[in-house]
Short mmCIF file of C-alpha atoms in Angstrom, two decimals:
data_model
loop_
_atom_site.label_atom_id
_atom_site.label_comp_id
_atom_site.label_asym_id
_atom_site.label_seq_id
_atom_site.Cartn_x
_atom_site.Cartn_y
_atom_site.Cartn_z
CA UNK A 1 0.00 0.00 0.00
CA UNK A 2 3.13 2.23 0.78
CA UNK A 3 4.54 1.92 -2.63
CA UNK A 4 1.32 2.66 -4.74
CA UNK A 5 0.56 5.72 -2.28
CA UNK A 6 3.85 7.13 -3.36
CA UNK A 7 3.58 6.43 -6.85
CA UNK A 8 0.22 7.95 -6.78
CA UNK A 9 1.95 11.21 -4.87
CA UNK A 10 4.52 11.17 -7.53
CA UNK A 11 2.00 11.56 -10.44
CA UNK A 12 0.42 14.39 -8.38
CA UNK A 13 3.18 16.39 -7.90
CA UNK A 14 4.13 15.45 -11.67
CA UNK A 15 0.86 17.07 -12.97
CA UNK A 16 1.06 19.99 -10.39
CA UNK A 17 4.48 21.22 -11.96
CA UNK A 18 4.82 23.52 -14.93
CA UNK A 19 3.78 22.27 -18.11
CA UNK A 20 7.40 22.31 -19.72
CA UNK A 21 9.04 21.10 -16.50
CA UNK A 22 6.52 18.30 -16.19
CA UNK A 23 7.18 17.41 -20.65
CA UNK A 24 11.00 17.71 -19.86
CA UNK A 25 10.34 14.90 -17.51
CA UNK A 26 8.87 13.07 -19.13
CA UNK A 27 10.57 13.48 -21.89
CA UNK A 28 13.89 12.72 -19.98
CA UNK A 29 12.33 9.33 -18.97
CA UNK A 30 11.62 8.60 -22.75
CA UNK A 31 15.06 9.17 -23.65
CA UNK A 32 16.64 6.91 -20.53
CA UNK A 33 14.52 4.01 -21.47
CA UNK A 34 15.11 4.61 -25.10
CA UNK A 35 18.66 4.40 -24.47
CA UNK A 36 17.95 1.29 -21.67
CA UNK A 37 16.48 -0.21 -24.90
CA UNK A 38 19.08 0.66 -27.12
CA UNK A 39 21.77 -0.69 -24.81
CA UNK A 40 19.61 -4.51 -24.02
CA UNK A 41 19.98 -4.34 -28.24
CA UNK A 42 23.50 -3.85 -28.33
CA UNK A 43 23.91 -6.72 -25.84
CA UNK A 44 22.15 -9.31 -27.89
CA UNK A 45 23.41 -8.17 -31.59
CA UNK A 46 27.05 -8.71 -29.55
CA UNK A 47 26.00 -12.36 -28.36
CA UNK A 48 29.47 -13.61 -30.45
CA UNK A 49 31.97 -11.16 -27.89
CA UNK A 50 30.34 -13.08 -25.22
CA UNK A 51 30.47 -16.58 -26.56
CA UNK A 52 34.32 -15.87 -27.35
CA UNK A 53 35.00 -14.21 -23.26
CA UNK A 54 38.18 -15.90 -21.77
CA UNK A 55 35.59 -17.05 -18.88
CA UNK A 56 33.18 -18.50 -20.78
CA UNK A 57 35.87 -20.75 -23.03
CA UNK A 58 37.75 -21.43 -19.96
CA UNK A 59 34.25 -23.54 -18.88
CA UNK A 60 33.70 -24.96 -22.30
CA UNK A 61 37.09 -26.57 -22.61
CA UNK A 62 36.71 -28.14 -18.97
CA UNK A 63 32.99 -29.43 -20.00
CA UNK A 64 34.86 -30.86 -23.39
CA UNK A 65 37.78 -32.51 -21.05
CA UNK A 66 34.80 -34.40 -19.04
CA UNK A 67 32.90 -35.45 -21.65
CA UNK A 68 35.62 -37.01 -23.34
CA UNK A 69 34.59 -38.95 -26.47
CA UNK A 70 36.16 -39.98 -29.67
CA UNK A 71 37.63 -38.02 -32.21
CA UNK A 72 35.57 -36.52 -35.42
CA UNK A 73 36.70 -36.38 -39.02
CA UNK A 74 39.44 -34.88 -38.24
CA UNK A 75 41.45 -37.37 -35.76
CA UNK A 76 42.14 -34.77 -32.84
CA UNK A 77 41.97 -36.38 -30.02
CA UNK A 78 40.19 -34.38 -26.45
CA UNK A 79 44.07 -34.85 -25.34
CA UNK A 80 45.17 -32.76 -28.58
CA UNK A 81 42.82 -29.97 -28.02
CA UNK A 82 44.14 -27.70 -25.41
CA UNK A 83 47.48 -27.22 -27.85
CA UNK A 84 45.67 -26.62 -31.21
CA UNK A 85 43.78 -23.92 -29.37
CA UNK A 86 47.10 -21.98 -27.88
CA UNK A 87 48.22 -22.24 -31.74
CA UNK A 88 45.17 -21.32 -33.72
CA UNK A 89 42.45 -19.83 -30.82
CA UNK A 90 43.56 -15.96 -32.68
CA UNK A 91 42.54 -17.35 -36.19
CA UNK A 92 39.55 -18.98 -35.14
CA UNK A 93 37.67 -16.00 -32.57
CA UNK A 94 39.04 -13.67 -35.37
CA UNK A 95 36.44 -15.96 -38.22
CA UNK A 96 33.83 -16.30 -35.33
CA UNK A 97 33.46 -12.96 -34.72
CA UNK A 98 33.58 -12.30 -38.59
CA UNK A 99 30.65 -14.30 -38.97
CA UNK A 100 33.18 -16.30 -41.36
CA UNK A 101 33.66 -19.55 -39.42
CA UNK A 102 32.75 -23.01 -40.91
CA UNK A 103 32.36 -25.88 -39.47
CA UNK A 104 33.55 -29.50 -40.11
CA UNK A 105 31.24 -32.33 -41.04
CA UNK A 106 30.36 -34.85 -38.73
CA UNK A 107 31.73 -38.42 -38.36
CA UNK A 108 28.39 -40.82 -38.96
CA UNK A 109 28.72 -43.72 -36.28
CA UNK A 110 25.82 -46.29 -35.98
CA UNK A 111 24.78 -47.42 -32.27
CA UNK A 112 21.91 -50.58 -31.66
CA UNK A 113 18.61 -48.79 -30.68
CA UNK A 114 17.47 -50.25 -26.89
CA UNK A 115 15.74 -53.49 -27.27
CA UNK A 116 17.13 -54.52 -30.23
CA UNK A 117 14.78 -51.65 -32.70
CA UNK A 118 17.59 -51.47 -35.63
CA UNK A 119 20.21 -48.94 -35.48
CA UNK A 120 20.46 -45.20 -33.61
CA UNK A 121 22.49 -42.91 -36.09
CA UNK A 122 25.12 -40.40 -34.20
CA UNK A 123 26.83 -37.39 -35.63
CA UNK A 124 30.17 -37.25 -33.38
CA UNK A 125 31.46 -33.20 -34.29
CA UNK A 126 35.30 -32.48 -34.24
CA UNK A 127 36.90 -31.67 -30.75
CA UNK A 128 37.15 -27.88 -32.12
CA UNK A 129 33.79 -28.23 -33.12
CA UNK A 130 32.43 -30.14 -29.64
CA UNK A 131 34.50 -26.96 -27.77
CA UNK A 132 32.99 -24.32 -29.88
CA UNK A 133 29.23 -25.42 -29.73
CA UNK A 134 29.42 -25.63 -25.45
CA UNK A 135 30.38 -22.22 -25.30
CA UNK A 136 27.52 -21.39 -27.49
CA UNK A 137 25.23 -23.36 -25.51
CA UNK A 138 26.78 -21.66 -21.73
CA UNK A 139 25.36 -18.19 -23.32
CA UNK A 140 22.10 -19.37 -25.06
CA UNK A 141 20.96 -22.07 -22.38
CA UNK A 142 20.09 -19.28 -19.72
CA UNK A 143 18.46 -17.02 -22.17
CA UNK A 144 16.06 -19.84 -23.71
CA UNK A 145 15.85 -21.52 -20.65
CA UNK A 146 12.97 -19.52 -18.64
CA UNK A 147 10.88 -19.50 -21.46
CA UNK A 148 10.76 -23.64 -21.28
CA UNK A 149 7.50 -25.69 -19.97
CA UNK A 150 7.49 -26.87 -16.37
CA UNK A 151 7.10 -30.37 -17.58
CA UNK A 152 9.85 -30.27 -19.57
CA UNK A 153 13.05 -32.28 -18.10
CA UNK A 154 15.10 -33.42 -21.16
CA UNK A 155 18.65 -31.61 -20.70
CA UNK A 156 18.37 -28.88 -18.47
CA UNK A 157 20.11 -27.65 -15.94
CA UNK A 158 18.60 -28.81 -12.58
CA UNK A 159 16.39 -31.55 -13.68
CA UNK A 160 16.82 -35.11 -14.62
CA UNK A 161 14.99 -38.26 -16.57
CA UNK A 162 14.93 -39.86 -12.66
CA UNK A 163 11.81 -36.18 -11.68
CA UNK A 164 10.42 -36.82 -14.98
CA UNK A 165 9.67 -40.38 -14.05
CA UNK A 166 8.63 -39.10 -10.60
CA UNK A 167 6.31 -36.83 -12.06
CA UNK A 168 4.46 -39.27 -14.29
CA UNK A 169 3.93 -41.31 -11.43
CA UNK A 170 2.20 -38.43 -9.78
CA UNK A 171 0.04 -38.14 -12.56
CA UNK A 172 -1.01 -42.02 -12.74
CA UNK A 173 -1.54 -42.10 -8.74
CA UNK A 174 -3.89 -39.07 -9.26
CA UNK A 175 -6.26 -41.41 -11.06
CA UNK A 176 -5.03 -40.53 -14.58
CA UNK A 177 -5.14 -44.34 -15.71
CA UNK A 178 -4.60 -44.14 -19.38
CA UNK A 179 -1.08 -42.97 -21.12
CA UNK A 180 -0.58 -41.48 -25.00
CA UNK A 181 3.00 -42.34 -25.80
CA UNK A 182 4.02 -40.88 -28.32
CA UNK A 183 6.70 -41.95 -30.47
CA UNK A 184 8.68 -39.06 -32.68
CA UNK A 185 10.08 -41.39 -35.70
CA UNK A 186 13.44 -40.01 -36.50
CA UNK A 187 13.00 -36.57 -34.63
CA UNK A 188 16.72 -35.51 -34.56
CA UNK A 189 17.02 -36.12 -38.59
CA UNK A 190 13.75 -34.93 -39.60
CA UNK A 191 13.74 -30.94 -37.92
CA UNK A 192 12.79 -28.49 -40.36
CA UNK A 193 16.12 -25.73 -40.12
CA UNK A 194 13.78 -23.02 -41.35
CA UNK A 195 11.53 -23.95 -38.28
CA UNK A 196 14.05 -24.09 -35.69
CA UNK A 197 15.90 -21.18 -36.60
CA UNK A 198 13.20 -19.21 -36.43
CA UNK A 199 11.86 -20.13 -33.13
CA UNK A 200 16.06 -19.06 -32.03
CA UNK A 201 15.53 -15.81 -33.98
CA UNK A 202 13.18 -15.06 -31.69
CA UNK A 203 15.90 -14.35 -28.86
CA UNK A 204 18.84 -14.70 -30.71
CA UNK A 205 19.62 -11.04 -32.92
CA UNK A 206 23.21 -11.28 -33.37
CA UNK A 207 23.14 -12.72 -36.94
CA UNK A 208 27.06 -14.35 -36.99
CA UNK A 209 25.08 -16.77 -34.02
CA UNK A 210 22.03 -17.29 -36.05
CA UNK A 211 24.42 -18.08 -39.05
CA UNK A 212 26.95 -20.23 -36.96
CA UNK A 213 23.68 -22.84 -35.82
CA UNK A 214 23.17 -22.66 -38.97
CA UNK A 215 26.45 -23.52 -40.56
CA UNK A 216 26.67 -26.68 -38.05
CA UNK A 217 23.12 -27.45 -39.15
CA UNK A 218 24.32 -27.89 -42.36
CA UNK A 219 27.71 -28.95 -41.81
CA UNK A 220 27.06 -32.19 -43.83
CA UNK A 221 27.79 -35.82 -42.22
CA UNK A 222 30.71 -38.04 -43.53
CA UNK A 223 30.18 -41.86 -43.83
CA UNK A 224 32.13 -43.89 -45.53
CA UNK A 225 34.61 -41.83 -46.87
CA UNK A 226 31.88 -39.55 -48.54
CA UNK A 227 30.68 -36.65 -46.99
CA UNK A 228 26.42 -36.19 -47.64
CA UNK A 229 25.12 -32.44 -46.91
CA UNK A 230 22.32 -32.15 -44.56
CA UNK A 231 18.89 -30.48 -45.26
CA UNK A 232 17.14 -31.08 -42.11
CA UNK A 233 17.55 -32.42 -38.88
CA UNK A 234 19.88 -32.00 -36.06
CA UNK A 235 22.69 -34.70 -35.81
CA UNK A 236 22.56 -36.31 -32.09
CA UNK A 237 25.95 -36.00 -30.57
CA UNK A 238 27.14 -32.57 -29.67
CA UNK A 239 26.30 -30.16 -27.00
CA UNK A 240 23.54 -28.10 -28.90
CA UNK A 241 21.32 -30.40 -30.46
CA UNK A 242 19.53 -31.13 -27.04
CA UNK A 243 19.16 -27.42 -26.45
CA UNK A 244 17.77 -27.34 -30.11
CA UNK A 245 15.38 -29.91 -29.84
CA UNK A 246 13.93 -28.43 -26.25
CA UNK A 247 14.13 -24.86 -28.65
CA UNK A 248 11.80 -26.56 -31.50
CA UNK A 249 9.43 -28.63 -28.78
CA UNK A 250 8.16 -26.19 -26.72
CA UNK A 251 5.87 -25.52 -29.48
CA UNK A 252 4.65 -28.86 -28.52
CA UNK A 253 4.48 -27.93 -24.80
CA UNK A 254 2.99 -25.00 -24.83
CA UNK A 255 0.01 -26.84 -26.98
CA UNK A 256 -0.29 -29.48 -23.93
CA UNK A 257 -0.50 -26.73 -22.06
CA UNK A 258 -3.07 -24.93 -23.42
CA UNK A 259 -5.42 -28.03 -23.65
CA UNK A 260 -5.13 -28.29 -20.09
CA UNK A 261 -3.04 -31.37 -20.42
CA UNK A 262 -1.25 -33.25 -17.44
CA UNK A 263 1.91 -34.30 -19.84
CA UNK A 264 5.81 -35.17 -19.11
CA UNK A 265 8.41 -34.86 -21.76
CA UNK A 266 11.65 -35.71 -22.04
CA UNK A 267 13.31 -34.50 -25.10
CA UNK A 268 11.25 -35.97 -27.86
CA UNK A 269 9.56 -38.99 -25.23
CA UNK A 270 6.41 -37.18 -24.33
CA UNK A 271 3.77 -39.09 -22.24
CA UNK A 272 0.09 -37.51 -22.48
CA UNK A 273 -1.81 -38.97 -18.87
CA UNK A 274 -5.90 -38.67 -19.12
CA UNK A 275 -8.72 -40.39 -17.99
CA UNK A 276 -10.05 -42.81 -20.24
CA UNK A 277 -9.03 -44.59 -23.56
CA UNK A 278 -11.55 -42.54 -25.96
CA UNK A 279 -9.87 -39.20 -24.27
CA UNK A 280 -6.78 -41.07 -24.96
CA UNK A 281 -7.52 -41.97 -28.86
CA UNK A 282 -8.59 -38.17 -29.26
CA UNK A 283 -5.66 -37.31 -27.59
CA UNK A 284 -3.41 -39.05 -29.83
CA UNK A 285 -5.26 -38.01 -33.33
CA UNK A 286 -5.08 -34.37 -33.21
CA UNK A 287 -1.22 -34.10 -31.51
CA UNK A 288 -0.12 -36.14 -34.37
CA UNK A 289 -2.32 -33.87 -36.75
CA UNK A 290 -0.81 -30.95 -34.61
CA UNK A 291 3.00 -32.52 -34.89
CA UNK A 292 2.91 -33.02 -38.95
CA UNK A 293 1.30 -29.49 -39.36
CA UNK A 294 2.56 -27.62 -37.06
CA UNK A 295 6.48 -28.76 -36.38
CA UNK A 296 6.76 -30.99 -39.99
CA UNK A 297 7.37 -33.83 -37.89
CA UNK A 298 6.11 -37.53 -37.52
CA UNK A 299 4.36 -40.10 -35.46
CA UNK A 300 5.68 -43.71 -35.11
CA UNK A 301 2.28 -44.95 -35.28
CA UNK A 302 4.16 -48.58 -34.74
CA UNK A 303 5.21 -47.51 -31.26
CA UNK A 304 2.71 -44.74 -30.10
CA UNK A 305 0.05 -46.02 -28.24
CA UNK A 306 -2.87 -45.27 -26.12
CA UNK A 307 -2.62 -47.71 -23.10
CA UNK A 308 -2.66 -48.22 -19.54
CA UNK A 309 0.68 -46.81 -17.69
CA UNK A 310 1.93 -50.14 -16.73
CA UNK A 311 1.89 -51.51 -20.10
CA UNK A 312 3.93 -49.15 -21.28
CA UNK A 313 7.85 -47.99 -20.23
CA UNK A 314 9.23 -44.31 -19.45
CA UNK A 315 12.97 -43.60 -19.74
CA UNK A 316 13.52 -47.52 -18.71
CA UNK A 317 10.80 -47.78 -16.04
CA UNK A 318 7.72 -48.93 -15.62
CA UNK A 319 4.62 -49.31 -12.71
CA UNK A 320 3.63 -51.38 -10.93
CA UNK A 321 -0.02 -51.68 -9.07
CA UNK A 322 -0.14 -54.83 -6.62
CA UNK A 323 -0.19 -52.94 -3.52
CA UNK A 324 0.67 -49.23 -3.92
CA UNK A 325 1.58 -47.40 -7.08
CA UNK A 326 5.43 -48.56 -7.59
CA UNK A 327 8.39 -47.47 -9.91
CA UNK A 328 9.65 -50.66 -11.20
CA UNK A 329 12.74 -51.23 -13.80
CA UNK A 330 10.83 -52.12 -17.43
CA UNK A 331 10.99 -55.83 -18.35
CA UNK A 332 13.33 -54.36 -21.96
CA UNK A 333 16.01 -52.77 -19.32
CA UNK A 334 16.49 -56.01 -17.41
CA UNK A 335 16.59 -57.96 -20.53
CA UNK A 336 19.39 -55.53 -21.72
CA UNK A 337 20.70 -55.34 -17.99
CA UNK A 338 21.27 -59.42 -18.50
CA UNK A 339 22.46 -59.31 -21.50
CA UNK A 340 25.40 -56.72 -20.94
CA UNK A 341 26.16 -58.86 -17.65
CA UNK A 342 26.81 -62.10 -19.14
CA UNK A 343 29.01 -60.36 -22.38
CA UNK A 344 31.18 -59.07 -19.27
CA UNK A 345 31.36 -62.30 -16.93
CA UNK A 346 31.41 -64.84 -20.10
CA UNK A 347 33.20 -68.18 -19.28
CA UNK A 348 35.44 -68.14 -22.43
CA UNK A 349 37.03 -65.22 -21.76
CA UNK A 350 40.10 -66.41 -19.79
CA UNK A 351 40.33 -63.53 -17.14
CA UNK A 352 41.24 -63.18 -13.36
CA UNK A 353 38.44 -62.97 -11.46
CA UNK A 354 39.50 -59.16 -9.77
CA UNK A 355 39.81 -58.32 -13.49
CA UNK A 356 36.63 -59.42 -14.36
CA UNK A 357 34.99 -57.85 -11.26
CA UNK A 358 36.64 -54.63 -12.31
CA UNK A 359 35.10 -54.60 -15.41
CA UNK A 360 31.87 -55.57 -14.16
CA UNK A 361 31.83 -52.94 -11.36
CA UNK A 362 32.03 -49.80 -13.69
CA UNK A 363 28.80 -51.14 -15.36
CA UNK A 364 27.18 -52.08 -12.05
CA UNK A 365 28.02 -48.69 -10.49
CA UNK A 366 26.83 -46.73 -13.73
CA UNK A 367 23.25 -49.03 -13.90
CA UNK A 368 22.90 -48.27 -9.99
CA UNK A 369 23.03 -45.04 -10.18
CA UNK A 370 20.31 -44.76 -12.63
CA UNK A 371 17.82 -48.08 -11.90
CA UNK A 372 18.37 -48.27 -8.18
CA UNK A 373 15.53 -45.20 -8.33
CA UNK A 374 13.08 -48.47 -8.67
CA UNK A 375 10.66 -49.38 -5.51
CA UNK A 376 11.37 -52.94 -5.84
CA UNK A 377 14.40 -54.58 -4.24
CA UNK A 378 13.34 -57.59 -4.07
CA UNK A 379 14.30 -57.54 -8.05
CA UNK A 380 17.47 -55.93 -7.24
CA UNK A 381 18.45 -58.65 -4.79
CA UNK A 382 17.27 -61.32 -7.62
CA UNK A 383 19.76 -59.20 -9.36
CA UNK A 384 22.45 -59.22 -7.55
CA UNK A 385 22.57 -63.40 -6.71
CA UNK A 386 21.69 -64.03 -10.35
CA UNK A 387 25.40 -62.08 -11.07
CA UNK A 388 27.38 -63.97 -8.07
CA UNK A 389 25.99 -66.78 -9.58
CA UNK A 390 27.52 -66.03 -12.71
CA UNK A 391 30.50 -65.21 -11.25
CA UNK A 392 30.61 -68.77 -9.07
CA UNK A 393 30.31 -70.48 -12.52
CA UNK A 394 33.51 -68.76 -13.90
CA UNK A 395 35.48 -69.53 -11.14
CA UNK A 396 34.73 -73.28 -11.53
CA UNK A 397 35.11 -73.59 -15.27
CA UNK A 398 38.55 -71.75 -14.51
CA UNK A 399 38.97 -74.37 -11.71
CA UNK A 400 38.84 -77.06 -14.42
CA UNK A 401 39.58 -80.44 -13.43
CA UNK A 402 38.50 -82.23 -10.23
CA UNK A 403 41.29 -82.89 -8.55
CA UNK A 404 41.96 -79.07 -8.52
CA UNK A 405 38.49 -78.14 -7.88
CA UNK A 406 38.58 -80.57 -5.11
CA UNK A 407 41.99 -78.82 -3.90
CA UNK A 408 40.06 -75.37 -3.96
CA UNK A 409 37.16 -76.35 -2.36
CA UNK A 410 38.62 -77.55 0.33
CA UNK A 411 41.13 -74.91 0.74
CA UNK A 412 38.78 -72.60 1.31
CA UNK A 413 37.21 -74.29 3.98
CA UNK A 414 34.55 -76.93 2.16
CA UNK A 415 34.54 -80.51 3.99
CA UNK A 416 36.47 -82.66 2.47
CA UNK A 417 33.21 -85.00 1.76
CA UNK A 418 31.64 -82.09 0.50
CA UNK A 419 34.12 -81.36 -1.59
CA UNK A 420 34.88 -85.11 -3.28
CA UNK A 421 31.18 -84.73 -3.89
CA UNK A 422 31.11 -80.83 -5.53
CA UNK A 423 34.35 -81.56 -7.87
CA UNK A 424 32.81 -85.37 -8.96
CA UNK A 425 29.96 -84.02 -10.38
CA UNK A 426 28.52 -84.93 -13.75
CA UNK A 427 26.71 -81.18 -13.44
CA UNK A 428 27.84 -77.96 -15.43
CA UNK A 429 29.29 -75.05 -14.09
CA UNK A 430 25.51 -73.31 -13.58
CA UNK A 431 23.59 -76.24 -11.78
CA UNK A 432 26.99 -76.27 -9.58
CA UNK A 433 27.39 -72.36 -8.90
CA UNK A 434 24.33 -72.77 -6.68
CA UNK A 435 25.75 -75.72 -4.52
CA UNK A 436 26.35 -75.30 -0.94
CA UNK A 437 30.15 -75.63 -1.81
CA UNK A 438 30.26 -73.42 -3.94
CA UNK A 439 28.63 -70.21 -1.46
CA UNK A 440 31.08 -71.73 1.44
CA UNK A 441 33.71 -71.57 -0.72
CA UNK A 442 32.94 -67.99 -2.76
CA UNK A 443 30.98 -66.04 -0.47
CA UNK A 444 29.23 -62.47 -0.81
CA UNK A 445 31.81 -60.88 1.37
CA UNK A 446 34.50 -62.50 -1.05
CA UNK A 447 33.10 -60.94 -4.13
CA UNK A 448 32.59 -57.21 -2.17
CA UNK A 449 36.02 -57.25 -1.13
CA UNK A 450 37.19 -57.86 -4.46
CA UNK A 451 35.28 -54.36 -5.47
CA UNK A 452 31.78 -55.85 -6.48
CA UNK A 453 29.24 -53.27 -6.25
CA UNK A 454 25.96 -54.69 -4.75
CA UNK A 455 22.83 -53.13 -6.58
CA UNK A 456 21.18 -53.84 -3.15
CA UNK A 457 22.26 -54.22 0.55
CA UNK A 458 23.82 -57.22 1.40
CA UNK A 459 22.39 -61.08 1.90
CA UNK A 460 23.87 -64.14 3.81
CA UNK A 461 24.54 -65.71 0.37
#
């Protein structure tokens, strides 16, 4: 009440002064925020001096460094970066800041899709080019980011695919029972350029940015030897496609939005949670119409659906309903969990066991950290014997012969009875990894102190 009685006593005294004091005021004001105006402009058409500050590259070369990753088209290495730039970085902010800069194409590398759905295709960009593109994304990431959807968690700063799960399961325990999943075929090689740059023209004025996105847009892809230009799409693979693709889908947000919606998305994996299966069928036809129309994209109509929540998977998880709502790991992740587990603890392989543990426990740690957001541990403890018992049957097909095994067994405390009977056995390494023997003889506490991460807490086995 304080603040608006004073402004009011301001425009009082305003209109109480002489005619040509009061205009000079005002006029005054005109001019400041004129120039205010003037000066935000400036600012933005000078978005390249900022990309190219000391500070800025300084955290864009670190973020490179951790990322790591193989080398583009070129053959620089991360390693080999830091010295090219103290030899060329004058050349290269000189063409930046000319607007003149081009980039290199991208190396094409194929990666198996999750579940065994053909092939993923990844652009990997040149280290210059990887280096370049995060200190674009440091300066446009904070000036794009306000204007993204709440329910929006696909690479952003403070949110991750683990609250996006979260937040879908909110939605399903508030009695939304049906889920459109919708399926983007090929989203990150079918965006319109035209499209997306025009939704970053929108905050972006400085035209040597607007023509650098651009350039890399364009940049062409190299497979095979040949090098193929690109007319649309945005090659996964280097800092500011994700950025990009957030940039081109809040179109699609802002629709969910205005329908009233309740709706997660995670770059282009948007789940649509409603009432009943009619809603959900209406749902479905007029975001695709919306999608093709609108954004010139497409629907998988082979792997959209309209279902129930716990048919379907989100970012690797699934739900559960005996009992209370539950976050459980989908059936695909375990079947992929499996099948990386027994590649890395095969029989044939002739390792050490501490080297196969080793091996085993950067996966294990890396899966944890991500799956071990389930509610079900019982399925993490099925887990976690199912790998000792892998691990048991490597030790005794390294064992070999009985009269060794038998040696073993007993050396590590087995009866000798027990023993003779363990190494006699007609049975194959499996049938015998679950044998009492066996768990006296290669315990849980064996395995842990040999660096085995347990994906849940410890049993007696």
């Amino acid at each position: 009440m304080d603040e608006v009685r004073q402004k009011i006593q301001e425009q009082l005294a305003l209109a109480k002064q002489p005619k040509g004091e009061a205009q000079g005021r005002q006029r005054r004001g005109t001019e400041a925020s004129m120039a205010g105006c003037e000066a935000e402009s400036l600012v933005d058409e000078q978005l390249m001096e900022r990309v190219c500050e000391r500070e800025n590259l300084k955290g864009a070369l670190a973020q490179v460094k951790r990322n790591k990753g193989s080398a583009g088209v070129d053959g620089m290495s991360v390693e080999q970066l830091s010295g090219y730039l103290k030899a060329h970085w004058l050349d290269i902010r000189e063409r930046l800041l000319a607007g003149q800069y081009q980039p290199q194409p991208v190396r094409r590398v194929e990666i198996d899709k999750p579940g065994g759905g053909g092939k993923r295709k990844l652009g990997i960009p040149c280290v210059l080019d990887r280096f370049i593109q995060q200190a674009l994304l440091q300066v446009l990431q904070p000036m794009f980011e306000p204007s993204f959807a709440e329910s929006s968690y696909g690479f952003r700063p403070g949110r991750s695919a683990h609250q996006a799960v979260r937040r879908a399961q909110d939605f399903i325990a508030a009695s939304q029972h049906w889920v459109v999943d919708l399926d983007l075929e090929k989203f990150f090689d079918r965006v319109s350029h035209d499209l997306l740059l025009g939704r970053v023209a929108k905050k972006v004025r400085d035209k040597r940015v607007l023509k650098l996105i651009r350039a890399y847009l364009t940049a062409g892809v190299m497979e095979q030897g040949l090098v193929r230009a690109t007319e649309e799409g945005t090659p996964q693979g280097g800092p500011l496609s994700p950025l990009l693709s957030n940039i081109l889908l809040t179109d699609l947000d802002r629709e969910l939005e205005w329908r009233g919606h309740c709706y997660v998305r995670y770059a282009d994996d948007c789940n649509v949670y409603v009432n009943s299966e009619r809603a959900g069928q209406r749902v479905k036809a007029s975001l695709t119409r919306f999608l093709e129309r609108r954004l010139k994209l497409k629907v998988n109509e082979v792997k959209s659906a309209v279902a129930r929540p716990w048919q379907r998977k989100f970012l690797g998880f699934s739900f559960g309903t005996i009992g209370r709502l539950r976050r459980r790991i989908a059936p695909q992740a375990l079947i992929r969990f499996k099948q990386r587990v027994r590649e890395l603890t095969a029989r044939n392989q002739g390792r050490a066991l501490r080297d196969v543990i080793e091996r085993l426990a950067v996966y294990l740690r890396g899966w944890r950290s991500y799956f071990g957001f389930c509610e079900t541990p019982s399925v993490l403890r099925s887990l976690d014997e199912w790998i000792r018992r892998r691990l048991r049957s490597l030790v005794w097909k390294q064992w070999k012969r009985g009269r060794r095994r038998y040696a073993q067994l007993v050396r590590r405390g087995v009866e000798p009875d027990l023993a003779a009977q363990t190494a006699g056995s007609a049975h194959g390494p499996w049938r015998i990894a679950a044998s009492p023997a066996l768990h006296l003889a290669l315990p849980t506490r064996l395995f842990v102190a040999l660096g085995l991460p347990l994906l849940h807490a410890p049993s007696s086995t």
